[in-house]
Amino acid sequence: MLSLSVRLRVLLIFAGLAAGSVGIVGAALMLAARQNGPLLFAFVVAAFGLVGLCTLVWWLFDLNVAKPVEKLATELRIRAHTGAQHAIDPTVARYLGDLAPAADAVSKALGATALSTAEAVAAETRRLEAERARLTALLTEIPVATLLVSADDRIVLYDGQAAEILAQVAPPRLGSAMTDYFEPTELEAMRGKVAKTGQPAEVRLRARGGAQDFAAQAKPMEGGGYLLVIDDAETRLSPNAARPIVYDFDLTAVNAGQTISDRPLSSLAYCVFDTETTGLLPHRDEVVQIGAVRVLNGRLVPGERFETLVDPGRPIPEGATRVHGISDRMVDGAPGIHAASRDFHRFASGAVIVAHNAPFDMAFLRRHAASAGVTWDHPILDTVLLSAVLFGTTEQHTLDSLAARLGVPVPEQRRHTAMGDAEVTAEVLLRLLPMLEARGLRTFGALIDETRRHGRLIEDLNESSRSRGS
């Protein structure tokens, strides 16, 4: 059969269906005639035979045509949206003639074109990075902290000294509201002063909670935002210290009035995390490590990482230590789950929480939520469900299999560490999001509606996400 053309094989299948139908009807009539039975007997025999034959043909089509076409479409989607370049397995569609090799040839040709484009982009990126390095070196000599803020009061850019100031209140995060760090009344007064004069203004800002205040200058920017320069001697970096600049100018776009359900997936901030634990029972075991990274506008935000060991308050079983490598000695002196939960809660503020098998990890955090004084009301995405939406329930959805499918490298030495698995999950998410958008799932609400169809696979954690704002 493999030596025949696809069209000829399809013709033979339908010819077999026709011949089989005629044969079944004829055999039924002959059987009825030999036994002098009624025509109803012949009808029943023929009906059962035809149903059985059609079921067999459907099964052959599903096995050899429908599933291979679906698998091939998935492979092409992966190449189109993730840049993966591994060869298409020819056995996937072995009964579809030259379709699989042709698809592989097209994807390789497009991949070669994309590679040349990527090389040009990489060269330009290197030039921009060199300019950024020069700018960073220049700003190192200026003993002030710099923040660029959008018209809706979100942080668009911060430098190393600004990060030191922000970190006194909460982890510095692109896209976060200034009210997470400074007193709202003073921010409102400052914005009113700048808007009224249209000129730079000298102001003082108090940190949230009133722990400290800072002398600053606010300069209005085109579009309604402002540049905030804080001169704080206590947070100045030494002349030789690193001074990274973290920014994303796409954050100047305003999303005022949109609930999270209506927000495009590409506009959301994501906090991707993983935990390591003393065992697999969330109602009894404890967390020993939390690792998280932030994803914004289609990229990992450099420097915005959260990683901590956690003292579980009990001995760590040897079996668990063999998996993640964390021993009792390593967690001695580490914060307990209450302090770690609060710190992670601040880091995840304003973001969609993402995890692989999220109900497992969230169960540990939610069990201690009340005693830690936090509420885990963040919208949540699970990469297991996202995989099921894109690849179907018959595929494997483990983190390793999903990473292999999408071409995400998994460093062996980082596997089964909270930060290592969080980074792999984040890279998986970055490849899944454009594929979901290509399927028409462009908003968070549309995606949640689709994932709920797969609720039998894993618990949905977004019961109130439709009505909750960002």
PDB file of N, CA, C and O in Angstrom, residues 138-173:
ATOM      1  N   LEU A 138      27.385  55.364  31.201  1.00  0.00           N
ATOM      2  CA  LEU A 138      27.225  56.803  31.408  1.00  0.00           C
ATOM      3  C   LEU A 138      26.375  57.082  32.648  1.00  0.00           C
ATOM      4  O   LEU A 138      26.717  57.913  33.484  1.00  0.00           O
ATOM      5  N   LEU A 139      25.259  56.347  32.774  1.00  0.00           N
ATOM      6  CA  LEU A 139      24.370  56.580  33.910  1.00  0.00           C
ATOM      7  C   LEU A 139      25.009  56.176  35.232  1.00  0.00           C
ATOM      8  O   LEU A 139      24.621  56.683  36.288  1.00  0.00           O
ATOM      9  N   THR A 140      25.994  55.282  35.182  1.00  0.00           N
ATOM     10  CA  THR A 140      26.666  54.868  36.406  1.00  0.00           C
ATOM     11  C   THR A 140      27.347  56.050  37.088  1.00  0.00           C
ATOM     12  O   THR A 140      27.472  56.096  38.311  1.00  0.00           O
ATOM     13  N   GLU A 141      27.770  57.010  36.300  1.00  0.00           N
ATOM     14  CA  GLU A 141      28.459  58.176  36.847  1.00  0.00           C
ATOM     15  C   GLU A 141      27.488  59.198  37.428  1.00  0.00           C
ATOM     16  O   GLU A 141      27.919  60.156  38.068  1.00  0.00           O
ATOM     17  N   ILE A 142      26.196  59.017  37.202  1.00  0.00           N
ATOM     18  CA  ILE A 142      25.206  59.988  37.686  1.00  0.00           C
ATOM     19  C   ILE A 142      24.575  59.431  38.957  1.00  0.00           C
ATOM     20  O   ILE A 142      23.886  58.416  38.917  1.00  0.00           O
ATOM     21  N   PRO A 143      24.782  60.063  40.089  1.00  0.00           N
ATOM     22  CA  PRO A 143      24.349  59.505  41.375  1.00  0.00           C
ATOM     23  C   PRO A 143      22.873  59.735  41.677  1.00  0.00           C
ATOM     24  O   PRO A 143      22.511  60.306  42.703  1.00  0.00           O
ATOM     25  N   VAL A 144      21.995  59.339  40.777  1.00  0.00           N
ATOM     26  CA  VAL A 144      20.553  59.464  41.001  1.00  0.00           C
ATOM     27  C   VAL A 144      19.870  58.195  40.518  1.00  0.00           C
ATOM     28  O   VAL A 144      20.421  57.446  39.714  1.00  0.00           O
ATOM     29  N   ALA A 145      18.669  57.984  41.035  1.00  0.00           N
ATOM     30  CA  ALA A 145      17.843  56.856  40.593  1.00  0.00           C
ATOM     31  C   ALA A 145      16.843  57.374  39.567  1.00  0.00           C
ATOM     32  O   ALA A 145      16.269  58.458  39.726  1.00  0.00           O
ATOM     33  N   THR A 146      16.628  56.589  38.502  1.00  0.00           N
ATOM     34  CA  THR A 146      15.781  57.040  37.396  1.00  0.00           C
ATOM     35  C   THR A 146      14.639  56.075  37.157  1.00  0.00           C
ATOM     36  O   THR A 146      14.850  54.864  37.048  1.00  0.00           O
ATOM     37  N   LEU A 147      13.420  56.630  37.051  1.00  0.00           N
ATOM     38  CA  LEU A 147      12.214  55.865  36.745  1.00  0.00           C
ATOM     39  C   LEU A 147      11.468  56.557  35.626  1.00  0.00           C
ATOM     40  O   LEU A 147      11.293  57.780  35.643  1.00  0.00           O
ATOM     41  N   LEU A 148      11.029  55.791  34.626  1.00  0.00           N
ATOM     42  CA  LEU A 148      10.133  56.318  33.603  1.00  0.00           C
ATOM     43  C   LEU A 148       8.765  55.691  33.843  1.00  0.00           C
ATOM     44  O   LEU A 148       8.647  54.467  33.952  1.00  0.00           O
ATOM     45  N   VAL A 149       7.725  56.532  33.916  1.00  0.00           N
ATOM     46  CA  VAL A 149       6.395  56.085  34.301  1.00  0.00           C
ATOM     47  C   VAL A 149       5.401  56.434  33.203  1.00  0.00           C
ATOM     48  O   VAL A 149       5.463  57.531  32.630  1.00  0.00           O
ATOM     49  N   SER A 150       4.491  55.517  32.899  1.00  0.00           N
ATOM     50  CA  SER A 150       3.518  55.718  31.826  1.00  0.00           C
ATOM     51  C   SER A 150       2.376  56.620  32.278  1.00  0.00           C
ATOM     52  O   SER A 150       2.261  56.984  33.457  1.00  0.00           O
ATOM     53  N   ALA A 151       1.497  56.953  31.331  1.00  0.00           N
ATOM     54  CA  ALA A 151       0.371  57.827  31.633  1.00  0.00           C
ATOM     55  C   ALA A 151      -0.588  57.212  32.638  1.00  0.00           C
ATOM     56  O   ALA A 151      -1.284  57.930  33.366  1.00  0.00           O
ATOM     57  N   ASP A 152      -0.667  55.870  32.693  1.00  0.00           N
ATOM     58  CA  ASP A 152      -1.534  55.227  33.685  1.00  0.00           C
ATOM     59  C   ASP A 152      -0.755  54.775  34.912  1.00  0.00           C
ATOM     60  O   ASP A 152      -1.153  53.873  35.626  1.00  0.00           O
ATOM     61  N   ASP A 153       0.395  55.453  35.153  1.00  0.00           N
ATOM     62  CA  ASP A 153       1.166  55.309  36.391  1.00  0.00           C
ATOM     63  C   ASP A 153       1.802  53.927  36.550  1.00  0.00           C
ATOM     64  O   ASP A 153       1.919  53.424  37.665  1.00  0.00           O
ATOM     65  N   ARG A 154       2.229  53.319  35.449  1.00  0.00           N
ATOM     66  CA  ARG A 154       2.952  52.053  35.520  1.00  0.00           C
ATOM     67  C   ARG A 154       4.420  52.283  35.191  1.00  0.00           C
ATOM     68  O   ARG A 154       4.769  53.135  34.372  1.00  0.00           O
ATOM     69  N   ILE A 155       5.283  51.478  35.808  1.00  0.00           N
ATOM     70  CA  ILE A 155       6.723  51.627  35.614  1.00  0.00           C
ATOM     71  C   ILE A 155       7.122  51.072  34.251  1.00  0.00           C
ATOM     72  O   ILE A 155       6.867  49.907  33.942  1.00  0.00           O
ATOM     73  N   VAL A 156       7.754  51.912  33.450  1.00  0.00           N
ATOM     74  CA  VAL A 156       8.190  51.540  32.101  1.00  0.00           C
ATOM     75  C   VAL A 156       9.692  51.279  32.073  1.00  0.00           C
ATOM     76  O   VAL A 156      10.175  50.460  31.299  1.00  0.00           O
ATOM     77  N   LEU A 157      10.440  51.973  32.929  1.00  0.00           N
ATOM     78  CA  LEU A 157      11.906  51.833  32.968  1.00  0.00           C
ATOM     79  C   LEU A 157      12.376  52.105  34.384  1.00  0.00           C
ATOM     80  O   LEU A 157      11.845  52.988  35.069  1.00  0.00           O
ATOM     81  N   TYR A 158      13.369  51.333  34.829  1.00  0.00           N
ATOM     82  CA  TYR A 158      14.053  51.657  36.078  1.00  0.00           C
ATOM     83  C   TYR A 158      15.504  51.229  35.962  1.00  0.00           C
ATOM     84  O   TYR A 158      15.842  50.284  35.255  1.00  0.00           O
ATOM     85  N   ASP A 159      16.374  51.976  36.648  1.00  0.00           N
ATOM     86  CA  ASP A 159      17.790  51.603  36.632  1.00  0.00           C
ATOM     87  C   ASP A 159      18.153  50.927  37.955  1.00  0.00           C
ATOM     88  O   ASP A 159      17.294  50.674  38.806  1.00  0.00           O
ATOM     89  N   GLY A 160      19.442  50.615  38.119  1.00  0.00           N
ATOM     90  CA  GLY A 160      19.874  49.864  39.279  1.00  0.00           C
ATOM     91  C   GLY A 160      19.607  50.564  40.589  1.00  0.00           C
ATOM     92  O   GLY A 160      19.189  49.936  41.567  1.00  0.00           O
ATOM     93  N   GLN A 161      19.823  51.885  40.642  1.00  0.00           N
ATOM     94  CA  GLN A 161      19.593  52.607  41.896  1.00  0.00           C
ATOM     95  C   GLN A 161      18.100  52.724  42.190  1.00  0.00           C
ATOM     96  O   GLN A 161      17.682  52.648  43.349  1.00  0.00           O
ATOM     97  N   ALA A 162      17.304  52.898  41.157  1.00  0.00           N
ATOM     98  CA  ALA A 162      15.853  52.913  41.366  1.00  0.00           C
ATOM     99  C   ALA A 162      15.387  51.558  41.881  1.00  0.00           C
ATOM    100  O   ALA A 162      14.507  51.474  42.754  1.00  0.00           O
ATOM    101  N   ALA A 163      15.981  50.484  41.371  1.00  0.00           N
ATOM    102  CA  ALA A 163      15.620  49.143  41.834  1.00  0.00           C
ATOM    103  C   ALA A 163      15.918  48.988  43.322  1.00  0.00           C
ATOM    104  O   ALA A 163      15.150  48.377  44.062  1.00  0.00           O
ATOM    105  N   GLU A 164      17.055  49.574  43.775  1.00  0.00           N
ATOM    106  CA  GLU A 164      17.395  49.498  45.194  1.00  0.00           C
ATOM    107  C   GLU A 164      16.353  50.217  46.046  1.00  0.00           C
ATOM    108  O   GLU A 164      15.977  49.758  47.123  1.00  0.00           O
ATOM    109  N   ILE A 165      15.869  51.354  45.574  1.00  0.00           N
ATOM    110  CA  ILE A 165      14.856  52.106  46.316  1.00  0.00           C
ATOM    111  C   ILE A 165      13.535  51.353  46.330  1.00  0.00           C
ATOM    112  O   ILE A 165      12.892  51.191  47.374  1.00  0.00           O
ATOM    113  N   LEU A 166      13.104  50.864  45.160  1.00  0.00           N
ATOM    114  CA  LEU A 166      11.837  50.142  45.081  1.00  0.00           C
ATOM    115  C   LEU A 166      11.869  48.885  45.948  1.00  0.00           C
ATOM    116  O   LEU A 166      10.871  48.527  46.585  1.00  0.00           O
ATOM    117  N   ALA A 167      13.018  48.203  45.967  1.00  0.00           N
ATOM    118  CA  ALA A 167      13.128  46.932  46.693  1.00  0.00           C
ATOM    119  C   ALA A 167      12.951  47.105  48.197  1.00  0.00           C
ATOM    120  O   ALA A 167      12.692  46.129  48.904  1.00  0.00           O
ATOM    121  N   GLN A 168      13.080  48.342  48.705  1.00  0.00           N
ATOM    122  CA  GLN A 168      12.845  48.572  50.127  1.00  0.00           C
ATOM    123  C   GLN A 168      11.373  48.378  50.483  1.00  0.00           C
ATOM    124  O   GLN A 168      11.035  48.168  51.646  1.00  0.00           O
ATOM    125  N   VAL A 169      10.496  48.460  49.459  1.00  0.00           N
ATOM    126  CA  VAL A 169       9.057  48.323  49.693  1.00  0.00           C
ATOM    127  C   VAL A 169       8.530  47.010  49.128  1.00  0.00           C
ATOM    128  O   VAL A 169       7.815  46.263  49.793  1.00  0.00           O
ATOM    129  N   ALA A 170       8.878  46.716  47.861  1.00  0.00           N
ATOM    130  CA  ALA A 170       8.412  45.504  47.171  1.00  0.00           C
ATOM    131  C   ALA A 170       9.373  45.221  46.031  1.00  0.00           C
ATOM    132  O   ALA A 170      10.119  46.108  45.604  1.00  0.00           O
ATOM    133  N   PRO A 171       9.387  44.000  45.514  1.00  0.00           N
ATOM    134  CA  PRO A 171      10.290  43.695  44.397  1.00  0.00           C
ATOM    135  C   PRO A 171      10.032  44.617  43.213  1.00  0.00           C
ATOM    136  O   PRO A 171       8.875  44.851  42.842  1.00  0.00           O
ATOM    137  N   PRO A 172      11.084  45.203  42.611  1.00  0.00           N
ATOM    138  CA  PRO A 172      10.892  46.051  41.427  1.00  0.00           C
ATOM    139  C   PRO A 172      10.370  45.235  40.255  1.00  0.00           C
ATOM    140  O   PRO A 172      10.881  44.156  39.973  1.00  0.00           O
ATOM    141  N   ARG A 173       9.337  45.765  39.585  1.00  0.00           N
ATOM    142  CA  ARG A 173       8.690  45.015  38.508  1.00  0.00           C
ATOM    143  C   ARG A 173       8.225  45.972  37.427  1.00  0.00           C
ATOM    144  O   ARG A 173       7.510  46.942  37.716  1.00  0.00           O
TER     145      ARG A 173
END
